[in-house]
Coordinates of C-alpha atoms in Angstrom, one line a residue:
Chain A
M8 CA 49.2 -1.1 17.4
S9 CA 49.1 0.1 21.1
E10 CA 51.0 -1.5 23.9
S11 CA 48.0 -3.3 25.3
D12 CA 47.1 -4.6 21.9
K13 CA 50.6 -6.0 21.5
T14 CA 50.2 -7.7 24.9
L15 CA 47.0 -9.3 23.7
S16 CA 48.5 -10.3 20.5
A17 CA 51.4 -12.0 22.2
R18 CA 49.0 -14.0 24.3
R19 CA 46.8 -15.0 21.4
A20 CA 48.2 -18.4 20.7
F21 CA 47.8 -19.5 24.3
L22 CA 44.3 -18.2 24.5
Q23 CA 43.2 -19.8 21.2
G24 CA 44.1 -23.2 22.6
S25 CA 42.1 -22.8 25.8
L26 CA 39.1 -21.1 24.2
A27 CA 38.7 -23.8 21.5
A28 CA 38.2 -26.3 24.3
V29 CA 35.2 -24.5 25.8
G30 CA 33.8 -23.4 22.5
G31 CA 33.0 -19.9 23.8
V32 CA 29.9 -21.2 25.5
A33 CA 30.5 -19.5 28.8
A34 CA 32.0 -16.4 27.2
G35 CA 30.2 -13.2 27.6
K36 CA 27.8 -14.4 30.3
A37 CA 27.4 -12.2 33.4
I38 CA 29.7 -13.6 36.0
A39 CA 29.8 -12.7 39.6
G40 CA 33.1 -12.0 41.2
G41 CA 35.1 -11.7 38.0
E42 CA 35.5 -15.4 37.3
G43 CA 34.8 -17.5 34.2
T44 CA 36.1 -17.7 30.6
P45 CA 37.1 -14.5 28.9
D46 CA 35.1 -13.4 25.8
P47 CA 37.2 -13.9 22.7
A48 CA 35.3 -11.0 21.1
I49 CA 37.2 -8.9 23.6
T50 CA 40.4 -10.9 24.1
E51 CA 41.1 -11.8 20.5
I52 CA 42.1 -9.2 17.9
Q53 CA 39.5 -9.1 15.2
P54 CA 40.4 -8.5 11.5
W55 CA 38.7 -5.1 11.5
R56 CA 41.0 -4.1 14.4
S57 CA 44.3 -5.2 12.8
T58 CA 43.8 -4.3 9.1
L59 CA 42.7 -1.1 7.4
G60 CA 39.3 -1.0 5.9
P61 CA 38.1 0.3 2.5
G62 CA 38.6 4.0 1.8
V63 CA 36.1 6.6 0.8
D64 CA 34.5 6.1 -2.6
E65 CA 34.8 2.3 -2.4
V66 CA 31.0 2.3 -2.4
A67 CA 29.8 5.6 -3.9
Y68 CA 26.2 5.0 -2.8
G69 CA 26.4 3.4 0.7
Q70 CA 24.8 0.1 1.4
P71 CA 23.9 -1.7 4.7
S72 CA 26.5 -4.0 6.4
P73 CA 26.8 -7.4 4.8
F74 CA 25.7 -8.8 8.1
E75 CA 22.3 -7.2 7.5
A76 CA 21.8 -9.0 4.2
H77 CA 18.8 -10.9 5.6
V78 CA 16.9 -7.6 6.1
K79 CA 15.0 -7.4 2.9
R80 CA 11.6 -7.3 1.2
R81 CA 10.0 -10.7 0.7
N82 CA 7.4 -12.0 -1.6
V83 CA 4.6 -14.6 -1.0
P84 CA 4.9 -16.4 -4.4
W85 CA 1.5 -18.2 -4.2
L86 CA -0.4 -14.9 -3.9
T87 CA -0.1 -13.9 -7.5
A88 CA 0.4 -15.4 -10.9
E89 CA 3.8 -13.7 -11.6
T90 CA 6.1 -11.1 -10.1
K91 CA 5.4 -8.3 -12.6
S92 CA 1.8 -8.1 -11.2
S93 CA 2.5 -8.7 -7.6
I94 CA 3.4 -7.4 -4.2
N95 CA 6.2 -7.8 -1.6
F96 CA 6.4 -6.9 2.0
T97 CA 8.4 -4.5 4.3
P98 CA 10.4 -6.4 7.0
L99 CA 8.7 -4.7 9.9
H100 CA 10.3 -7.0 12.5
Q101 CA 13.8 -5.9 11.4
L102 CA 13.2 -2.1 11.6
D103 CA 12.8 0.4 14.5
G104 CA 11.8 4.0 14.8
I105 CA 9.1 5.2 12.4
I106 CA 10.9 5.8 9.0
T107 CA 11.1 3.1 6.4
P108 CA 14.4 3.0 4.5
N109 CA 13.8 3.6 0.8
G110 CA 15.2 0.2 -0.3
L111 CA 12.8 -1.6 2.1
C112 CA 9.5 0.1 1.1
F113 CA 7.2 -2.7 0.0
E114 CA 6.5 -2.8 -3.8
R115 CA 3.2 -3.4 -5.6
H116 CA 3.2 -3.2 -9.3
H117 CA 0.5 -4.1 -11.8
S118 CA 2.7 -4.4 -14.9
G119 CA 6.3 -4.2 -13.5
V120 CA 8.4 -1.2 -12.6
A121 CA 8.3 1.6 -15.1
E122 CA 11.9 2.8 -15.6
I123 CA 11.2 6.3 -16.7
D124 CA 13.7 8.7 -18.3
P125 CA 12.9 11.9 -16.4
S126 CA 13.7 14.1 -19.4
L127 CA 10.8 12.3 -21.2
H128 CA 8.4 12.5 -18.4
R129 CA 5.4 15.0 -18.5
L130 CA 2.5 15.8 -16.3
M131 CA -0.7 16.7 -18.2
V132 CA -3.6 18.5 -16.5
H133 CA -6.8 18.7 -18.6
G134 CA -10.6 18.2 -18.6
L135 CA -12.8 20.7 -16.8
V136 CA -10.1 23.3 -16.4
E137 CA -9.6 26.8 -17.7
R138 CA -6.2 26.0 -19.2
E139 CA -5.2 22.5 -20.3
L140 CA -1.5 22.3 -19.4
V141 CA 1.6 20.2 -19.7
F142 CA 4.5 20.4 -17.2
T143 CA 8.0 19.1 -17.4
L144 CA 9.8 18.1 -14.2
D145 CA 11.8 21.4 -14.4
D146 CA 8.5 23.3 -14.5
L147 CA 7.3 21.4 -11.4
M148 CA 10.4 22.3 -9.4
R149 CA 9.4 25.9 -9.6
F150 CA 6.3 25.4 -7.5
P151 CA 6.4 25.9 -3.7
R152 CA 7.2 22.6 -1.9
E153 CA 6.3 20.9 1.3
N154 CA 7.7 18.1 3.4
H155 CA 5.5 15.6 5.3
V156 CA 5.9 12.1 6.8
Y157 CA 3.0 9.8 5.9
F158 CA 2.3 6.1 6.1
M159 CA 1.2 4.4 2.9
E160 CA -0.7 1.2 3.5
C161 CA -2.0 -1.1 0.8
T162 CA -5.7 -1.6 1.2
A163 CA -5.1 -5.4 1.1
N164 CA -2.6 -5.3 4.0
S165 CA -3.7 -8.2 6.4
G166 CA -6.2 -9.2 3.7
M167 CA -5.1 -12.8 3.7
E168 CA -6.0 -13.0 7.4
W169 CA -9.8 -12.4 7.1
R170 CA -10.8 -16.0 7.5
G171 CA -8.2 -16.8 10.1
P172 CA -4.4 -16.7 10.7
Q173 CA -2.5 -17.8 7.6
L174 CA 0.9 -16.3 7.4
N175 CA 3.4 -16.8 10.2
G176 CA 5.2 -13.5 10.1
V177 CA 4.5 -9.8 10.7
Q178 CA 6.3 -9.0 7.5
Y179 CA 3.5 -11.0 5.6
T180 CA 0.5 -10.1 7.8
H181 CA 1.3 -6.4 8.1
G182 CA 4.2 -5.6 5.8
M183 CA 2.2 -3.8 3.0
I184 CA 3.0 -0.5 4.6
H185 CA 5.8 2.0 4.7
N186 CA 6.4 5.4 6.2
V187 CA 8.7 8.0 4.6
M188 CA 9.1 11.8 4.4
Y189 CA 7.8 13.0 1.1
T190 CA 8.9 16.2 -0.6
G191 CA 6.4 17.4 -3.1
I192 CA 4.1 20.1 -4.5
P193 CA 0.6 20.6 -3.0
L194 CA -1.7 19.1 -5.6
R195 CA -4.0 22.1 -5.2
L196 CA -1.3 24.5 -6.5
I197 CA -0.9 22.4 -9.7
L198 CA -4.7 22.3 -10.1
A199 CA -5.0 26.1 -9.5
E200 CA -2.5 26.7 -12.2
A201 CA -4.9 25.0 -14.6
G202 CA -8.0 26.6 -13.0
I203 CA -10.7 24.1 -12.0
K204 CA -14.1 24.9 -13.6
P205 CA -17.1 25.0 -11.1
D206 CA -18.4 21.6 -12.1
G207 CA -15.0 19.9 -11.7
K208 CA -15.8 17.6 -8.8
W209 CA -13.6 14.6 -9.5
L210 CA -10.0 14.0 -10.6
L211 CA -8.7 11.0 -12.6
A212 CA -5.1 10.3 -11.9
E213 CA -3.1 8.1 -14.3
G214 CA 0.3 6.5 -14.1
G215 CA 2.7 6.3 -17.0
D216 CA 3.6 2.6 -16.5
A217 CA 2.5 -0.3 -18.7
A218 CA -0.7 -0.7 -16.6
A219 CA -1.6 3.0 -17.0
M220 CA -3.2 2.7 -13.6
T221 CA -6.1 5.1 -12.9
R222 CA -8.1 6.1 -9.8
S223 CA -10.9 8.7 -9.4
I224 CA -10.3 11.1 -6.5
P225 CA -12.9 13.4 -5.1
M226 CA -12.0 17.1 -5.5
E227 CA -12.3 17.8 -1.8
K228 CA -9.4 15.5 -1.1
A229 CA -7.4 16.7 -4.1
L230 CA -7.7 20.3 -2.8
D231 CA -7.0 19.3 0.8
D232 CA -3.7 17.7 1.7
C233 CA -2.5 15.8 -1.4
L234 CA 1.0 16.1 -2.8
V235 CA 2.6 15.4 -6.1
A236 CA 5.9 14.1 -4.6
F237 CA 9.3 13.8 -6.3
A238 CA 11.3 12.7 -3.2
Q239 CA 11.2 10.3 -0.4
N240 CA 13.5 10.5 2.6
G241 CA 15.4 13.3 1.0
E242 CA 16.3 11.6 -2.3
A243 CA 14.5 11.0 -5.6
L244 CA 11.7 8.5 -5.4
R245 CA 12.8 5.0 -6.1
P246 CA 11.6 3.6 -9.5
E247 CA 9.6 1.0 -7.6
N248 CA 7.9 3.8 -5.7
G249 CA 7.0 5.9 -8.7
Y250 CA 10.1 7.8 -10.0
P251 CA 10.0 10.5 -11.0
L252 CA 6.5 11.5 -9.7
R253 CA 3.8 10.0 -7.5
L254 CA 0.6 11.1 -5.8
V255 CA 0.5 11.2 -2.0
L256 CA -3.0 10.9 -0.5
P257 CA -2.4 11.1 3.3
G258 CA -4.4 8.5 5.2
W259 CA -6.0 7.0 2.1
E260 CA -5.6 3.6 0.6
G261 CA -2.3 2.9 -1.1
N262 CA -3.8 2.0 -4.4
M263 CA -4.8 5.6 -5.0
W264 CA -1.3 6.9 -4.6
L265 CA -0.6 6.8 -8.3
K266 CA 3.0 6.1 -9.2
W267 CA 4.8 7.3 -12.3
L268 CA 2.1 10.0 -12.4
R269 CA 1.6 11.5 -15.9
R270 CA -2.0 12.7 -16.1
L271 CA -4.6 14.5 -14.1
E272 CA -8.1 14.8 -15.7
V273 CA -10.8 17.0 -14.0
G274 CA -14.4 15.7 -14.5
D275 CA -17.9 16.1 -13.0
Q276 CA -18.3 12.4 -12.0
P277 CA -16.1 9.4 -11.0
W278 CA -14.8 7.1 -13.8
H279 CA -15.5 3.8 -12.0
H280 CA -12.4 2.2 -13.4
R281 CA -11.1 -1.2 -12.7
E282 CA -9.2 -0.4 -9.5
E283 CA -12.4 1.1 -7.9
T284 CA -15.0 -1.5 -9.1
S285 CA -13.5 -4.9 -9.8
K286 CA -10.8 -4.4 -7.2
Y287 CA -10.7 -2.2 -4.0
T288 CA -14.4 -2.6 -3.3
D289 CA -15.4 -4.4 -0.2
L290 CA -17.8 -7.4 -0.5
M291 CA -20.0 -7.8 2.5
A292 CA -21.5 -11.0 3.8
D293 CA -24.9 -10.1 2.3
G294 CA -23.5 -9.9 -1.2
T295 CA -23.6 -6.1 -1.4
A296 CA -20.3 -4.2 -1.7
R297 CA -19.0 -1.0 -0.4
R298 CA -17.2 1.3 -2.8
F299 CA -15.0 4.4 -2.3
T300 CA -13.8 3.1 1.1
W301 CA -10.8 5.4 0.9
V302 CA -9.6 6.0 4.5
M303 CA -7.4 3.5 6.3
D304 CA -8.8 3.0 9.8
A305 CA -6.6 2.9 13.0
K306 CA -4.4 -0.2 13.3
S307 CA -1.5 -1.4 15.2
V308 CA 0.7 -4.5 15.4
I309 CA 3.5 -5.8 17.7
T310 CA 6.5 -6.2 15.4
N311 CA 8.8 -7.8 18.1
P312 CA 8.4 -10.4 19.3
S313 CA 6.6 -11.9 16.4
P314 CA 6.9 -15.2 14.5
Q315 CA 10.0 -14.1 12.5
A316 CA 11.5 -12.5 15.6
P317 CA 11.2 -14.9 18.5
I318 CA 12.5 -14.3 22.0
T319 CA 15.9 -15.8 22.1
H320 CA 17.2 -14.4 25.4
G321 CA 15.1 -16.4 27.9
P322 CA 13.2 -14.9 30.8
G323 CA 14.0 -11.5 32.2
A324 CA 14.0 -7.9 31.1
M325 CA 12.8 -7.5 27.5
V326 CA 11.4 -5.0 25.0
L327 CA 8.1 -5.4 23.2
T328 CA 7.7 -3.0 20.4
G329 CA 5.3 -2.2 17.5
L330 CA 3.7 0.2 15.2
A331 CA 0.4 2.1 15.2
W332 CA -1.2 4.4 12.6
S333 CA -4.5 5.9 11.5
G334 CA -5.7 7.5 8.3
H335 CA -7.9 9.8 10.5
G336 CA -5.1 11.5 12.4
T337 CA -2.6 10.8 15.1
I338 CA -2.3 7.9 17.7
P339 CA -2.4 9.3 21.2
R340 CA -2.6 5.9 22.9
V341 CA -1.7 2.2 22.4
D342 CA -2.7 -0.6 24.8
V343 CA -0.9 -3.9 24.9
T344 CA -1.9 -7.2 26.6
L345 CA 0.3 -10.2 27.5
D346 CA -2.6 -12.4 28.5
G347 CA -4.9 -12.4 25.4
G348 CA -6.9 -9.3 26.4
K349 CA -7.8 -10.1 30.0
N350 CA -5.8 -7.2 31.2
W351 CA -4.3 -4.3 29.2
H352 CA -1.4 -2.0 29.8
L353 CA -0.5 1.4 28.4
A354 CA 2.3 1.2 25.9
R355 CA 4.9 4.0 25.7
I356 CA 4.8 5.9 22.4
D357 CA 8.2 7.2 21.5
G358 CA 9.4 9.4 18.7
P359 CA 7.4 12.0 16.7
S360 CA 3.6 11.7 16.8
L361 CA 2.8 13.0 13.3
N362 CA -0.6 13.2 11.5
K363 CA -1.2 10.1 9.4
S364 CA 2.2 8.7 10.1
L365 CA 3.5 5.5 11.8
H366 CA 3.9 5.8 15.5
R367 CA 6.4 3.6 17.4
F368 CA 5.4 2.1 20.7
Y369 CA 7.3 0.1 23.4
F370 CA 6.3 -1.9 26.4
D371 CA 9.3 -2.7 28.6
F372 CA 8.7 -5.6 31.0
V373 CA 10.2 -8.6 32.8
W374 CA 9.2 -11.9 31.1
D375 CA 8.6 -14.7 33.6
G376 CA 9.2 -17.3 30.9
G377 CA 5.5 -18.3 30.7
E378 CA 3.3 -18.5 27.7
M379 CA 1.9 -15.2 26.5
L380 CA -0.9 -14.1 24.1
L381 CA 0.3 -10.7 22.8
Q382 CA -2.0 -8.1 21.3
S383 CA -1.8 -4.3 20.7
R384 CA -4.8 -1.9 20.4
A385 CA -4.5 1.5 18.8
H386 CA -6.6 4.5 19.8
D387 CA -6.7 7.4 17.3
S388 CA -7.2 11.1 17.7
T389 CA -10.9 10.8 16.8
G390 CA -11.6 8.4 19.7
Y391 CA -11.9 5.3 17.4
V392 CA -10.4 2.2 19.0
Q393 CA -8.9 -0.6 16.9
P394 CA -11.4 -3.5 16.8
T395 CA -11.0 -7.2 17.2
K396 CA -11.1 -9.3 14.0
A397 CA -14.3 -10.8 15.4
A398 CA -15.9 -7.4 15.7
L399 CA -15.0 -6.6 12.1
R400 CA -16.4 -9.9 10.8
E401 CA -19.7 -9.1 12.5
F402 CA -20.0 -6.0 10.2
R403 CA -18.4 -7.4 7.0
G404 CA -18.2 -11.2 7.0
E405 CA -15.0 -12.8 5.7
N406 CA -15.0 -11.9 2.0
S407 CA -14.0 -8.2 2.2
V408 CA -10.4 -8.8 1.3
Y409 CA -9.6 -5.1 2.0
H410 CA -9.4 -2.9 5.1
N411 CA -8.6 -5.6 7.7
N412 CA -7.5 -3.4 10.6
G413 CA -8.4 -6.0 13.3
I414 CA -6.3 -6.7 16.4
Q415 CA -3.4 -9.2 15.7
T416 CA -2.6 -12.0 18.3
W417 CA 0.8 -13.6 18.7
H418 CA 1.2 -16.7 20.9
V419 CA 4.5 -16.9 22.7
N420 CA 5.5 -20.4 24.0
Q421 CA 7.9 -21.1 26.9
S422 CA 10.8 -21.3 24.4
G423 CA 10.1 -17.8 23.2
E424 CA 8.8 -19.1 19.8
V425 CA 5.9 -17.0 18.4
E426 CA 2.9 -18.1 16.3
N427 CA 0.2 -16.2 14.5
V428 CA -3.1 -17.3 16.2
E429 CA -6.7 -16.2 16.9
I430 CA -8.2 -16.4 20.3
S431 CA -11.6 -16.5 22.0
Chain B
M17 CA 18.7 46.0 1.3
L18 CA 17.2 43.5 3.7
R19 CA 14.2 45.7 4.2
F20 CA 13.8 46.0 0.5
L21 CA 14.1 42.2 0.1
S22 CA 11.5 41.5 2.8
L23 CA 9.1 44.0 1.2
F24 CA 9.7 42.3 -2.1
I25 CA 8.9 38.8 -0.6
A26 CA 5.9 40.2 1.2
T27 CA 4.6 41.5 -2.1
L28 CA 5.1 38.1 -3.7
V29 CA 3.2 36.3 -0.9
F30 CA 0.4 38.9 -1.1
T31 CA 0.1 38.5 -4.8
F32 CA 0.1 34.7 -4.6
H33 CA -2.5 34.3 -1.8
V34 CA -4.9 37.2 -2.4
Q35 CA -5.0 37.4 -6.2
A36 CA -4.5 33.7 -6.7
N37 CA -2.8 34.4 -10.0
P38 CA -1.3 31.3 -11.7
L39 CA 2.4 31.1 -11.4
G40 CA 2.7 31.1 -15.2
L41 CA 4.2 27.6 -15.2
G42 CA 3.7 24.9 -17.8
R43 CA 2.5 25.3 -21.4
T44 CA -0.8 24.7 -23.2
A45 CA -1.5 21.1 -24.1
L46 CA -1.9 20.6 -27.8
P47 CA -5.0 18.8 -29.2
V48 CA -2.9 16.0 -30.6
E49 CA -1.2 15.5 -27.2
L50 CA -4.6 15.4 -25.4
A51 CA -5.8 12.9 -27.9
A52 CA -2.7 10.7 -27.4
W53 CA -3.1 10.4 -23.6
N54 CA -6.8 11.1 -23.0
T55 CA -8.1 7.6 -23.8
D56 CA -10.1 6.8 -20.7
V57 CA -13.8 5.8 -20.7
R58 CA -16.6 6.5 -18.2
P59 CA -19.9 4.6 -17.5
D60 CA -21.8 7.3 -19.4
G61 CA -19.8 6.5 -22.5
M62 CA -17.6 9.6 -22.4
G63 CA -14.3 8.8 -24.1
L64 CA -15.5 5.8 -26.2
P65 CA -14.1 6.1 -29.7
E66 CA -15.8 5.2 -33.0
G67 CA -15.8 1.5 -33.8
S68 CA -17.7 -1.7 -33.3
G69 CA -17.3 -5.5 -32.9
N70 CA -19.4 -8.6 -32.3
A71 CA -19.0 -11.5 -29.9
A72 CA -18.2 -14.0 -32.7
D73 CA -15.2 -11.9 -33.8
G74 CA -14.4 -11.3 -30.2
E75 CA -14.1 -15.0 -29.5
V76 CA -11.4 -15.4 -32.1
I77 CA -9.4 -12.4 -30.8
F78 CA -9.9 -13.5 -27.2
A79 CA -8.5 -17.0 -28.1
E80 CA -5.5 -15.5 -29.7
K81 CA -4.7 -12.6 -27.3
C82 CA -6.4 -13.3 -23.9
A83 CA -7.1 -17.0 -23.4
A84 CA -3.5 -17.9 -22.3
C85 CA -4.2 -16.2 -19.0
H86 CA -8.0 -15.9 -18.9
G87 CA -9.0 -19.3 -20.5
D88 CA -10.9 -19.9 -23.7
F89 CA -14.2 -19.2 -21.9
A90 CA -12.8 -16.5 -19.7
E91 CA -12.9 -18.9 -16.8
G92 CA -9.3 -18.0 -15.7
V93 CA -6.1 -20.0 -15.8
D94 CA -4.0 -20.7 -12.6
R95 CA -4.0 -17.5 -10.5
W96 CA -4.9 -15.2 -13.5
P97 CA -8.4 -13.8 -13.1
A98 CA -11.6 -15.3 -14.3
L99 CA -13.7 -12.8 -16.3
A100 CA -16.9 -15.0 -16.6
G101 CA -19.0 -17.1 -14.3
G102 CA -19.7 -16.7 -10.6
Q103 CA -23.2 -15.4 -10.9
G104 CA -25.0 -16.0 -7.6
S105 CA -21.7 -16.7 -5.7
L106 CA -21.2 -13.4 -3.9
Q107 CA -22.5 -14.7 -0.6
D108 CA -20.5 -18.0 -0.9
A109 CA -17.5 -18.9 1.2
R110 CA -15.4 -18.4 -2.0
P111 CA -17.2 -15.8 -4.2
L112 CA -16.1 -15.5 -7.8
K113 CA -16.1 -11.8 -8.8
T114 CA -16.4 -11.4 -12.6
L115 CA -17.9 -9.0 -15.1
G116 CA -21.1 -11.1 -14.9
S117 CA -21.3 -11.6 -11.2
Y118 CA -19.7 -8.5 -9.7
W119 CA -18.5 -5.6 -11.8
P120 CA -20.9 -2.7 -11.8
Y121 CA -20.2 -1.1 -15.2
L122 CA -19.4 -2.5 -18.7
S123 CA -17.4 0.6 -19.5
T124 CA -14.8 -0.4 -17.0
S125 CA -13.8 -3.5 -19.0
W126 CA -13.7 -1.5 -22.2
D127 CA -11.5 1.1 -20.6
Y128 CA -9.1 -1.4 -18.9
I129 CA -8.8 -3.7 -21.9
Y130 CA -8.1 -0.8 -24.3
R131 CA -5.6 1.0 -22.1
T132 CA -3.8 -1.9 -20.4
M133 CA -4.3 -5.3 -22.1
P134 CA -3.0 -7.7 -23.2
F135 CA -0.8 -8.0 -20.2
D136 CA 2.4 -8.5 -22.2
A137 CA 1.5 -6.0 -25.0
P138 CA -0.4 -3.2 -23.3
A139 CA -2.3 -0.7 -25.3
S140 CA -1.9 -2.6 -28.5
L141 CA -5.6 -3.4 -29.2
G142 CA -7.6 -1.3 -31.7
A143 CA -11.0 0.1 -30.9
D144 CA -12.8 -2.5 -33.1
E145 CA -10.9 -5.3 -31.4
T146 CA -11.8 -4.0 -27.9
Y147 CA -15.5 -3.7 -28.8
A148 CA -15.4 -7.3 -30.0
I149 CA -13.6 -8.6 -26.9
V150 CA -16.1 -6.9 -24.6
A151 CA -19.0 -8.3 -26.6
Y152 CA -17.5 -11.7 -26.2
L153 CA -17.2 -11.2 -22.5
L154 CA -21.0 -10.4 -22.4
F155 CA -21.5 -13.6 -24.4
A156 CA -19.3 -15.7 -22.1
N157 CA -21.2 -14.4 -19.1
D158 CA -24.6 -15.3 -20.7
L159 CA -25.6 -11.6 -20.7
I160 CA -26.2 -11.8 -24.5
D161 CA -27.1 -14.9 -26.3
D162 CA -26.6 -13.7 -29.9
A163 CA -22.9 -13.9 -31.0
S164 CA -23.6 -11.5 -33.8
F165 CA -24.7 -8.8 -31.5
V166 CA -22.7 -5.7 -32.4
L167 CA -21.3 -3.6 -29.6
N168 CA -20.4 0.0 -30.4
R169 CA -20.0 3.6 -29.1
E170 CA -23.8 4.2 -29.2
N171 CA -25.0 1.2 -27.3
L172 CA -22.3 0.3 -24.8
A173 CA -23.4 2.7 -22.1
D174 CA -27.0 1.4 -22.3
I175 CA -26.0 -2.1 -21.2
V176 CA -26.7 -2.5 -17.5
L177 CA -24.7 -5.2 -15.7
P178 CA -26.6 -7.4 -13.2
N179 CA -24.7 -6.3 -10.0
T180 CA -24.8 -2.6 -10.6
E181 CA -27.3 -1.8 -7.9
F182 CA -25.6 -3.8 -5.2
F183 CA -22.8 -1.2 -4.7
R184 CA -23.1 1.5 -2.1
D185 CA -20.8 4.3 -0.9
D186 CA -18.6 3.8 2.2
D187 CA -20.8 3.8 5.3
R188 CA -18.3 3.0 8.0
A189 CA -18.7 6.4 9.6
T190 CA -22.3 5.7 10.5
T191 CA -22.3 1.9 10.9
E192 CA -18.9 1.1 12.4
Y193 CA -17.1 4.1 13.9
P194 CA -19.7 4.9 16.6
V195 CA -19.7 1.3 17.8
L196 CA -16.0 0.5 17.7
T197 CA -14.9 2.2 20.9
D198 CA -14.3 -0.8 23.3
A199 CA -11.2 -0.1 25.4
C200 CA -11.7 -2.3 28.5
M201 CA -8.4 -2.4 30.5
D202 CA -8.9 -4.7 33.5
N203 CA -10.6 -8.1 34.0
C204 CA -12.0 -7.9 30.5
K205 CA -12.7 -11.6 30.1
P206 CA -12.6 -14.6 32.4
S207 CA -10.7 -17.0 30.1
V208 CA -8.9 -17.1 26.8
T209 CA -8.4 -20.0 24.5
I210 CA -6.6 -20.3 21.1
T211 CA -9.2 -20.9 18.4
K212 CA -7.1 -20.9 15.2
R213 CA -3.4 -21.3 14.4
A214 CA -1.3 -20.3 11.3
T215 CA 1.0 -23.3 11.9
G216 CA -0.3 -26.2 9.8
V217 CA -1.9 -23.9 7.2
G218 CA 1.4 -24.2 5.4
V219 CA 1.3 -21.1 3.3
T220 CA 4.2 -19.1 4.9
P221 CA 7.2 -18.7 2.6
D222 CA 10.4 -20.5 3.6
Q223 CA 12.2 -18.2 6.2
A224 CA 15.5 -20.0 6.5
D225 CA 17.5 -16.8 6.0
N226 CA 15.4 -14.6 8.4

């Protein structure tokens, strides 16, 4: 203990008496002229200052601070019949930067998490190929690898909001998305190993879970930028994200990123399986339906403030922040409005601007304490501008379920509380 | 040594890119392995195994293995999906998307049921059972009226579902993208009012520990 700490310690009893009386209310406030009640966070010796902490190896795999226990994925129980065929949501309002921590990546399972023994996992490539092959994970580790950061968005993200605002929280309205760095093998190298026959135009990918999920993928995409990934953010995929192998289809709807990947079949036409007919087709107002709507269009949302993250500091300097992304490329520009779209301002994009990755934006301003109607609007590298929900409804009606990339509105009241609303 | 190494690496790269030789990884899949995993089915019938079943038998199997979630008449239970009904509802405020009202291909249900169902015992149904269940779903959707109708490998691909022709490929690139470019910055509208609120809808989970 240093000399000054000893002095503080000696005065502790006296201070405790006086501080208890004021309850620490005035403590820590900016005070002109050096007057006011001292902050006990400074003047009192805290336990972590006066006792030794745990040594190395106490927690062999590090975990967040216990004070961050509220930062977690959350489910919306009424959405689905049971949790083994369900989805939960990434807590976007409690994260910053562009990378989603592995343990907070949202989950979507059709028959629960497959807990696969990697020594018993195989990848089969067959169909219209020169050589029908089986790979072990050891075999796959001998292919050249690449690293890429990509967002992965469930096609149904914001799907509950088509008819109007329902869920009061950005985690629930926009949390079916995550953004991690994948390490994987270019899919085209694995297909080249088998040798695609000239009429091999489609690829069926199948997972090894109890749902044996399948999707048909056009060969142009399979040979373009897809990966067979084995790692996310530098470590093995998490079981809930497809351990030991998953497909990565940059910019395309999350349902196609087959987890627990065990089989790739080359064919001359699509399979029209359940996830591309009954589900993941977009019903229009006239009763027709779009199919094969693979690309996720440009989208953005303000993560803070938002209903789960109100303004608690009162008027003055503040940070507005959010995320923007596009399945067509990068995000060169994000606009934000504080007055419901009467006037817009350029937001500041900070951090890496990567192809088909989340982008982090900020708008630093002085809040006057008045009501606000907050929106963000993404521009992508193709020139596409994120539309209003009203504009989307003009094309599609209200029964599409999927691909809702409309502009989100948050109402902020004078207390700093935030509500999910729609405006004229 | 370094020069030799770089020459060696250059040769490897040259070989890989120009001659596109396989890396020689993996091994040949055996016929019995292919048969074990390649059980998927396409609309043209590719992949369907031998076997058959009729709707009357299917109704019995459905009641035993499917109805707990999907209902005796495939009408759905709680939040589990309905598989029958909904014809003519696709333009309604609450459309009901089922095999009879929405799904474009019958093969899809055969494939999904055989590889994935029942939910708590996936891939446990035989081919005959699956043909029978799919025949029952046709019956439950009023797409056949003879419960003795036998569905099999030969006739399944010939059955056309009512909504097949109402699917079209993604057309956003021509219908939406050219139009969605509005980026007004100043004085974009004279007034703004709140038209809808999430508060009161009452569907947000309890957030006491946010």
